[in-house]
Every structure is written in C-alpha cells, then in structure tokens.
Amino acid sequence: MDDRPIALRVNANRLRGRFDALAAIGATGNGGVHRPALGAEHLRARRWFLDEARAVGLRTSVDGAGNHSATLPCGPANAPTLLLGSHLDSVRNGGRFDGALGVLAALETLQVVKEADLALKTNLEAIDFTDEEGTHLGFLGSLAFTGAITATDLHHPGGDPHAFQEALANAGLTEKSILGAQRDPSTIAGYLELHIEQGNRLNTSSHDIAVVTSVVGLRRQKITYIGRADHAGTISMNDRRDAGQGAAALIISSRRLVMAEFPDSVVNTGVTRFLPGAMNVVPERAQLTLEFRAPRLRDLKQLGAALKDLAHAEARERELAVEIEEVDGIQPVQMDARVQAAVAAAAERLGLRQKQMTSGAGHDAQVMAKICPAGMIFVPSVDGFSHSAREFTKWEDCMNGANVLLQAAVVGI
Amino acid sequence: MDDRPIALRVNANRLRGRFDALAAIGATGNGGVHRPALGAEHLRARRWFLDEARAVGLRTSVDGAGNHSATLPCGPANAPTLLLGSHLDSVRNGGRFDGALGVLAALETLQVVKEADLALKTNLEAIDFTDEEGTHLGFLGSLAFTGAITATDLHHPGGDPHAFQEALANAGLTEKSILGAQRDPSTIAGYLELHIEQGNRLNTSSHDIAVVTSVVGLRRQKITYIGRADHAGTISMNDRRDAGQGAAALIISSRRLVMAEFPDSVVNTGVTRFLPGAMNVVPERAQLTLEFRAPRLRDLKQLGAALKDLAHAEARERELAVEIEEVDGIQPVQMDARVQAAVAAAAERLGLRQKQMTSGAGHDAQVMAKICPAGMIFVPSVDGFSHSAREFTKWEDCMNGANVLLQAAVVGI
C-alpha cells in the first residue's frame, strides 16, 4: 500500500458545518436535540443526510427497514462493502453527539476517499440505522438488516403499538418491507461505528480514544421482599417484619458487592416501590429491580448468582420472604479481533493515546456482530453526561475519532 | 361507698351476643368487618346500637356531628356526665374488635349499673364517635364534640370532598349541624375508652391489661435525595451520584438510630419513589417519608432533629443534595393522672396484671383530653395484628377490659 491513504485526514471545518446543521434539526434550545425515531424531526434529519451525500456525488438508498445509506464504489468489482455508521435518531430530549457523530464521520470518510479517488479493498457505505434508541423497537434497523427480526417482534414493540404503526406508515414502511430488508452477509466486509463513550472513563483517564472490546451483557432481577403490614404506630420496632428494610439493605449491599468483587460490572436499582404504600403502615411488600451488566457471559452468570444469594441473605437476616424473578437479558457481544486491531493501528498511526474499553450501553454494532466482523471506536464524553442536553464531547476528540474511522476504513480490516 | 359496686361484673354472655351481632354488620366473610364511616354498614351498626340501648331502657340521642349516645341518669341532679365510648366505624376491610369492643363495653356498663340501680357520683353516657378512623375526616365526632372543628376543616377532608358531602347528606348531617355539636365542657366529668392495643407489647408480656399514659405524638419528614441521572450501563460505579443509595441508607440508619437512642419511639418508611424511575437510569431523585412517633413533645423534637442530622449525613457521605420537608404533626397527649389512677385501682381490685403503656395509634381520647380528664384501657392484641381481618383479642381479655371499664365507672374518677 502506498503512503497516500495514511496521510489522509477528515476536513474538520466541513464536518463541523455539517454537525451544526444536523444539530439544528430537532434542536431543543438548550443544546440538545429531540429526534425520536420516525418522528418528523428524525425524518427531516434523514432527508438532510441523503441530500448532503447526493450533493457530493455519492449514491444514496433507503432499504425496507428505513435504513438510510450513502455508498461509494471504491473497491474492486464484486468487492464486499465495509459499513461505517450509527444512527440519526435520539432519545426524547437527548444530546446532539449520540449517533449523529458516527453517521457524519462515516459520510465524511466516504467524501475524503472519493475526493482522493482512492481504490480500496472494499466498497464503502455510510449507514444510518433505524430506531437505535428504541423509541418504538430498539435496533429495528440493524435487526432487519441482519435478518434477526420477526413479525412477532413487530407486533410487540417496546413502545405503544398504535404509535408504532402510525410512525411506520408515516415513514413509508410496512411489516413486509421490514421483513424483506435483510442484506446478504456475503456482501458485507464488516461494520465499524464511531460513538461517544456516554460514560466518564475516558474523560477521567489520560487517553484520547478507546478501542471497544465488547458490548456488555445485561440481566435484570425483579425482587420482592415480603414481610407483614402493621400499624406503624402500634407495632414495636423489634416486632416489625418490614419488607422495606430488606429492599434498602439490598440496594446498598448489591452496590458494595459489585464494587468489591466484580470490578468490570455495574448494577443499578432504578425502580422501587413499597406496598401498601401508606406513610403509617409498615411495608408488607417492597419491590426493586436489579439491573446488572458484565462484559463476559461467565461474569454475568456469576454476578447473577451472587446477587441472588445476597438477596436471600438480606431476607434471612430480617425474617422476610423474598421472590426473585429473572427478566429479559441481553448476551454480551465480543467485538471482532481484527477490527479491534485495525482501530488500534489507526489510533497508533495518529499518535493518539488509546485504551481498550467495554461498552456499557447497547449499540447496532452488537447486532451487526452476528453477521460480520464488527467494532467500535469511543471518544470521551465530558463528565459522562448521556441522553441529555448536557451531553458534550470536545471538538478535538470528535476529530480524533473521525480520523481513526477514516484511517481504519482506508487501510481496511 | 358500699361494697356492692365493687362486686359488679359485666355479663359475659350478653356482651358476647352483642359482639357477634355487631360483627355480622358489614362482615367481610373472613372474620373482619367493612364499616367505613357514614357508609351503609356503619349507619346500620349505629342504628343497631341505639335499638339495643332503647331495648334495655336507656335513653338515646344523636348529636349534630352524628355521635350516637345512650345515657343513664344515675348521678345526682345536675351532676356531670362520665363518658365511656369508642367508635363503630372501621377502616376498609378492618377487624371486628377495633372500636366496637369499647362501645359495647360502655353499653354493657350502663346496663349493669341500671340493673343494679346504683346511684353514682356522675351520670353515665356510652358514646359512639363519628369517623374515628378518618375515612372522611379523622376524629370528626370528637373534634365537633369538643368545639375543635372549623368550617375550613370540613372543606378540606382527608378523603374525597365529594364523597364526604354525599356521606354527610346520607347520614342527615350538615356543616351547620356539625359546627353546632359542641357540648358544654362543664357538664362532662371525664372520658374513658377501652380499646385493643393494636400492637404486640401486651401480647408478648406477662400482663393482662394496660393503663395508657399518653397518646404519642407524630411527625413526618418528606425527604428527597438528589443526585445525577446517568445511563446505568455507561457510568462507572465510582462516578455515580445515585440518589437511591442515600434513600436506602437512611431507611436502614433511621431504624437503627431509633432502636439505639429512642427506645420509646418508632419510625417508619412506608412510601418511597425513585425518579426518573427507569430500570436503566441511575436515580436522580429518591423520595421517602419518615414517619416517627414519640410519647413526649421533647422526645419528638429531639428525634426529629436527630433524623434530620442523619439525613444530611447520609447525603454528605454520598455527595448528594437533600431536601427535607416537615409535614403535618400531631402533638403527644398525656392521659389524665386521676383517670390513670382510677383504671389502675380497678385493675388491681380485679386481680389483673397491669402495666403502663403509651398508645402508638391515635384515639378520640386524645381529642377529649383537651376538655376533660381522659384516659384509656388497653387489652392485648394477639400477634399485634391491627386494621386487618386477622385482628384478634381473646374473649377473656375482652372481659377483663370491660370489667376494668365498669369498675372505673362505678367507683368514679
């Protein structure tokens, strides 16, 4: 390979102009954006993306799941396509970096390669996947792309089924078109996604960029402690069987357990409820959810078992009964070793301080990993804010990430 | 005084017959009763009570607040009246002893005195107060009786105002009649109430009966911990500012504090809520209520200050903010020393093992204490069940309580 590709860099001013133009679509006025999947603002952002791609001579297409693509035939005849992408939808009142940065850096990569008139090993495609955030049905676009979605899935969206049907009609999508959107895996060379970290690990380290090693798996336990409802004034402290004490103890001790024994994992209690829920009645039932994530299936299983043991121990200590219901889970997904190596080499060439990192959030890359070599690049999130208008990544870091994406794409995986 | 009154005892079979007849009114089929104040079952129970009183030759009356009375003119001309009573309403799906036992024992006392044709120092009145349990407006009957209720109170019931207006109309009560129901305190010699303990203290002690020394005071603090909402997968455990951890810590430590340093007091967290309340979001806000009770105002104030300090300490330790809102409170009320002495002497004469005890629940006696010497007698609650169909007191204990009431009434306070 000649040195010409190695010297290529993204055009920071052009990328900044596009970033600002995109952030204005669905802008919330406080620095954030509101672009729920298939809503008016999201559809406007997608049209803008295709217009930008066409304006610089790229071909564009929209598949049956609404995935929007710009393509550049820069590989040999019948070469597979390296996909670069992310998503243009946001959570309600989200930030302007999440998803958008990855799509814009992909578009910029195609434009730089086109302007340099490079011949690569693969064709390139910048892709904007539908509903990554799960406004209606999380990862709809990538699940359809990989053939992993069924009619049953479409009949049971995460959100309101009626709103989903309306949104599909609005976007010109049908159940049939979505189920027919699967791409032939043999035509796909790989998938690489640039994304903000959404956490505080890079921000508080001395590193510029992270090579993502895996997307963590997730499990949930719905835990109910059962004691005895009593008049809170007449029952002595010693005689109470207070379900709330069990729940509170587990909220504290589950955090301690994870920090002491599962350093790569996290646990959260985001929901709790005491019943009957009266100020003057000792709680008979106390419900809470433990949501925990681990980078490897083995860790996820061990952590799940340890949390169950802990939940039972807290119950025994307080003479409470406990019920544990295991809810839906997501398996951990390893990023492809060759893709990781390509990203690491690109960062090395650019002189960036890099580290390896798991992704605590879900991404289309974990879906794509089922059909092709997939990987991710993370750039720092200032103070770790995510899914909020306060989400922020320094422009220098955005450019570092875009250049790593470009370099990995031109050298290939 | 001659020895004849001292030898008097209640008629256990007659009392049992009435107890069973009353328990059938609003019976829930599982051993409990459902007689919310001014509802159809409650009004039926009150009519039954007046019918029973009239049938044995007692005079009956209903005042402007709906308080139902049977009276016996057994004192000298112009003698004041000693009130014996409780309430015939229940909480929704409550027990058959709470309130009912006190009213039936009062009726039985009047009947025994009438049959013995005794001349006492006072007239006697068995009274059934309206809405002790607070279905609409707690202590409505005794508050009106003592002149402590206002039109403003009536416009702000604890329950649904519309349902309250309907219930008043149904029972033939008006705002005007309630505000005019005040009795002249100079005509009242005192108030004595027999009630089940509603706790487990007598049941687990070697005592038969308790002389109530005070009705505890109550305060509430609504506490909100404020941290930072973060994606529960991407933020490291160390970086979280998890409001739920503050709330859980306080639920545990407030209990420990009361048990270690305030042995006569109790605290309860019956309500808690985490916000935004999503399984995958670190709680930004965690709300909880601390409801605490103490027998003396000094203790109540000290405990309130100690709990506030604790709430702040738990916040500081976790770098959380905390907001504390003090909600409505009820002052502790001391039972009259002469009434306590009269009850103690009666129990002593009957050979019962007695102890002194505070009441952790509110009672009409605390309202009556503002205008006259007031006191209470407690009998054991098996396993402390209260406000439930599982509420139970052994019949022998019910009879002990009724005989103490009778003895205190005939000897006088």
mmCIF file with all atom_site columns, N, CA and C in Angstrom, chain B residues 8-34:
data_model
loop_
_atom_site.group_PDB
_atom_site.id
_atom_site.type_symbol
_atom_site.label_atom_id
_atom_site.label_alt_id
_atom_site.label_comp_id
_atom_site.label_asym_id
_atom_site.label_entity_id
_atom_site.label_seq_id
_atom_site.pdbx_PDB_ins_code
_atom_site.Cartn_x
_atom_site.Cartn_y
_atom_site.Cartn_z
_atom_site.occupancy
_atom_site.B_iso_or_equiv
_atom_site.pdbx_formal_charge
_atom_site.auth_seq_id
_atom_site.auth_comp_id
_atom_site.auth_asym_id
_atom_site.auth_atom_id
_atom_site.pdbx_PDB_model_num
ATOM 1  N N  . LEU B 1 8  ? -69.640 -5.792  91.298 1.00 0.00 ? 8  LEU B N  1
ATOM 2  C CA . LEU B 1 8  ? -70.307 -5.881  89.982 1.00 0.00 ? 8  LEU B CA 1
ATOM 3  C C  . LEU B 1 8  ? -69.358 -6.386  88.910 1.00 0.00 ? 8  LEU B C  1
ATOM 4  N N  . ARG B 1 9  ? -69.931 -7.202  88.001 1.00 0.00 ? 9  ARG B N  1
ATOM 5  C CA . ARG B 1 9  ? -69.165 -7.659  86.837 1.00 0.00 ? 9  ARG B CA 1
ATOM 6  C C  . ARG B 1 9  ? -70.064 -7.535  85.613 1.00 0.00 ? 9  ARG B C  1
ATOM 7  N N  . VAL B 1 10 ? -69.443 -7.399  84.450 1.00 0.00 ? 10 VAL B N  1
ATOM 8  C CA . VAL B 1 10 ? -70.234 -7.393  83.213 1.00 0.00 ? 10 VAL B CA 1
ATOM 9  C C  . VAL B 1 10 ? -70.796 -8.790  82.975 1.00 0.00 ? 10 VAL B C  1
ATOM 10 N N  . ASN B 1 11 ? -71.872 -8.844  82.158 1.00 0.00 ? 11 ASN B N  1
ATOM 11 C CA . ASN B 1 11 ? -72.474 -10.119 81.777 1.00 0.00 ? 11 ASN B CA 1
ATOM 12 C C  . ASN B 1 11 ? -71.793 -10.604 80.487 1.00 0.00 ? 11 ASN B C  1
ATOM 13 N N  . ALA B 1 12 ? -70.904 -11.596 80.672 1.00 0.00 ? 12 ALA B N  1
ATOM 14 C CA . ALA B 1 12 ? -70.045 -12.021 79.550 1.00 0.00 ? 12 ALA B CA 1
ATOM 15 C C  . ALA B 1 12 ? -70.864 -12.586 78.392 1.00 0.00 ? 12 ALA B C  1
ATOM 16 N N  . ASN B 1 13 ? -71.897 -13.361 78.702 1.00 0.00 ? 13 ASN B N  1
ATOM 17 C CA . ASN B 1 13 ? -72.694 -13.956 77.622 1.00 0.00 ? 13 ASN B CA 1
ATOM 18 C C  . ASN B 1 13 ? -73.457 -12.901 76.828 1.00 0.00 ? 13 ASN B C  1
ATOM 19 N N  . ARG B 1 14 ? -74.027 -11.957 77.561 1.00 0.00 ? 14 ARG B N  1
ATOM 20 C CA . ARG B 1 14 ? -74.777 -10.891 76.892 1.00 0.00 ? 14 ARG B CA 1
ATOM 21 C C  . ARG B 1 14 ? -73.844 -10.061 76.007 1.00 0.00 ? 14 ARG B C  1
ATOM 22 N N  . LEU B 1 15 ? -72.678 -9.760  76.563 1.00 0.00 ? 15 LEU B N  1
ATOM 23 C CA . LEU B 1 15 ? -71.710 -8.959  75.811 1.00 0.00 ? 15 LEU B CA 1
ATOM 24 C C  . LEU B 1 15 ? -71.248 -9.722  74.571 1.00 0.00 ? 15 LEU B C  1
ATOM 25 N N  . ARG B 1 16 ? -71.047 -11.034 74.750 1.00 0.00 ? 16 ARG B N  1
ATOM 26 C CA . ARG B 1 16 ? -70.612 -11.849 73.614 1.00 0.00 ? 16 ARG B CA 1
ATOM 27 C C  . ARG B 1 16 ? -71.680 -11.895 72.527 1.00 0.00 ? 16 ARG B C  1
ATOM 28 N N  . GLY B 1 17 ? -72.933 -11.989 72.958 1.00 0.00 ? 17 GLY B N  1
ATOM 29 C CA . GLY B 1 17 ? -74.032 -11.999 71.981 1.00 0.00 ? 17 GLY B CA 1
ATOM 30 C C  . GLY B 1 17 ? -74.057 -10.722 71.170 1.00 0.00 ? 17 GLY B C  1
ATOM 31 N N  . ARG B 1 18 ? -73.893 -9.604  71.861 1.00 0.00 ? 18 ARG B N  1
ATOM 32 C CA . ARG B 1 18 ? -73.895 -8.321  71.133 1.00 0.00 ? 18 ARG B CA 1
ATOM 33 C C  . ARG B 1 18 ? -72.664 -8.196  70.238 1.00 0.00 ? 18 ARG B C  1
ATOM 34 N N  . PHE B 1 19 ? -71.531 -8.684  70.760 1.00 0.00 ? 19 PHE B N  1
ATOM 35 C CA . PHE B 1 19 ? -70.294 -8.597  69.960 1.00 0.00 ? 19 PHE B CA 1
ATOM 36 C C  . PHE B 1 19 ? -70.483 -9.324  68.627 1.00 0.00 ? 19 PHE B C  1
ATOM 37 N N  . ASP B 1 20 ? -71.054 -10.518 68.704 1.00 0.00 ? 20 ASP B N  1
ATOM 38 C CA . ASP B 1 20 ? -71.245 -11.310 67.479 1.00 0.00 ? 20 ASP B CA 1
ATOM 39 C C  . ASP B 1 20 ? -72.274 -10.664 66.560 1.00 0.00 ? 20 ASP B C  1
ATOM 40 N N  . ALA B 1 21 ? -73.335 -10.111 67.145 1.00 0.00 ? 21 ALA B N  1
ATOM 41 C CA . ALA B 1 21 ? -74.368 -9.459  66.323 1.00 0.00 ? 21 ALA B CA 1
ATOM 42 C C  . ALA B 1 21 ? -73.775 -8.250  65.590 1.00 0.00 ? 21 ALA B C  1
ATOM 43 N N  . LEU B 1 22 ? -72.950 -7.491  66.288 1.00 0.00 ? 22 LEU B N  1
ATOM 44 C CA . LEU B 1 22 ? -72.335 -6.311  65.677 1.00 0.00 ? 22 LEU B CA 1
ATOM 45 C C  . LEU B 1 22 ? -71.323 -6.711  64.601 1.00 0.00 ? 22 LEU B C  1
ATOM 46 N N  . ALA B 1 23 ? -70.558 -7.786  64.895 1.00 0.00 ? 23 ALA B N  1
ATOM 47 C CA . ALA B 1 23 ? -69.540 -8.233  63.930 1.00 0.00 ? 23 ALA B CA 1
ATOM 48 C C  . ALA B 1 23 ? -70.176 -8.734  62.634 1.00 0.00 ? 23 ALA B C  1
ATOM 49 N N  . ALA B 1 24 ? -71.477 -9.056  62.695 1.00 0.00 ? 24 ALA B N  1
ATOM 50 C CA . ALA B 1 24 ? -72.168 -9.518  61.481 1.00 0.00 ? 24 ALA B CA 1
ATOM 51 C C  . ALA B 1 24 ? -72.536 -8.348  60.569 1.00 0.00 ? 24 ALA B C  1
ATOM 52 N N  . ILE B 1 25 ? -72.528 -7.142  61.113 1.00 0.00 ? 25 ILE B N  1
ATOM 53 C CA . ILE B 1 25 ? -72.899 -5.969  60.310 1.00 0.00 ? 25 ILE B CA 1
ATOM 54 C C  . ILE B 1 25 ? -71.670 -5.488  59.545 1.00 0.00 ? 25 ILE B C  1
ATOM 55 N N  . GLY B 1 26 ? -71.683 -5.688  58.227 1.00 0.00 ? 26 GLY B N  1
ATOM 56 C CA . GLY B 1 26 ? -70.516 -5.350  57.410 1.00 0.00 ? 26 GLY B CA 1
ATOM 57 C C  . GLY B 1 26 ? -69.453 -6.429  57.434 1.00 0.00 ? 26 GLY B C  1
ATOM 58 N N  . ALA B 1 27 ? -69.858 -7.647  57.856 1.00 0.00 ? 27 ALA B N  1
ATOM 59 C CA . ALA B 1 27 ? -68.881 -8.753  57.916 1.00 0.00 ? 27 ALA B CA 1
ATOM 60 C C  . ALA B 1 27 ? -68.293 -9.005  56.524 1.00 0.00 ? 27 ALA B C  1
ATOM 61 N N  . THR B 1 28 ? -66.989 -9.248  56.481 1.00 0.00 ? 28 THR B N  1
ATOM 62 C CA . THR B 1 28 ? -66.321 -9.440  55.187 1.00 0.00 ? 28 THR B CA 1
ATOM 63 C C  . THR B 1 28 ? -66.183 -10.916 54.823 1.00 0.00 ? 28 THR B C  1
ATOM 64 N N  . GLY B 1 29 ? -66.617 -11.788 55.710 1.00 0.00 ? 29 GLY B N  1
ATOM 65 C CA . GLY B 1 29 ? -66.588 -13.215 55.389 1.00 0.00 ? 29 GLY B CA 1
ATOM 66 C C  . GLY B 1 29 ? -65.298 -13.896 55.776 1.00 0.00 ? 29 GLY B C  1
ATOM 67 N N  . ASN B 1 30 ? -64.283 -13.123 56.125 1.00 0.00 ? 30 ASN B N  1
ATOM 68 C CA . ASN B 1 30 ? -63.009 -13.719 56.539 1.00 0.00 ? 30 ASN B CA 1
ATOM 69 C C  . ASN B 1 30 ? -62.694 -13.361 57.989 1.00 0.00 ? 30 ASN B C  1
ATOM 70 N N  . GLY B 1 31 ? -63.747 -12.971 58.744 1.00 0.00 ? 31 GLY B N  1
ATOM 71 C CA . GLY B 1 31 ? -63.528 -12.645 60.144 1.00 0.00 ? 31 GLY B CA 1
ATOM 72 C C  . GLY B 1 31 ? -63.389 -11.162 60.411 1.00 0.00 ? 31 GLY B C  1
ATOM 73 N N  . GLY B 1 32 ? -63.351 -10.362 59.357 1.00 0.00 ? 32 GLY B N  1
ATOM 74 C CA . GLY B 1 32 ? -63.214 -8.921  59.533 1.00 0.00 ? 32 GLY B CA 1
ATOM 75 C C  . GLY B 1 32 ? -64.530 -8.200  59.279 1.00 0.00 ? 32 GLY B C  1
ATOM 76 N N  . VAL B 1 33 ? -64.501 -6.899  59.394 1.00 0.00 ? 33 VAL B N  1
ATOM 77 C CA . VAL B 1 33 ? -65.670 -6.078  59.057 1.00 0.00 ? 33 VAL B CA 1
ATOM 78 C C  . VAL B 1 33 ? -65.253 -4.901  58.181 1.00 0.00 ? 33 VAL B C  1
ATOM 79 N N  . HIS B 1 34 ? -66.214 -4.458  57.390 1.00 0.00 ? 34 HIS B N  1
ATOM 80 C CA . HIS B 1 34 ? -66.008 -3.331  56.493 1.00 0.00 ? 34 HIS B CA 1
ATOM 81 C C  . HIS B 1 34 ? -67.098 -2.309  56.812 1.00 0.00 ? 34 HIS B C  1
#
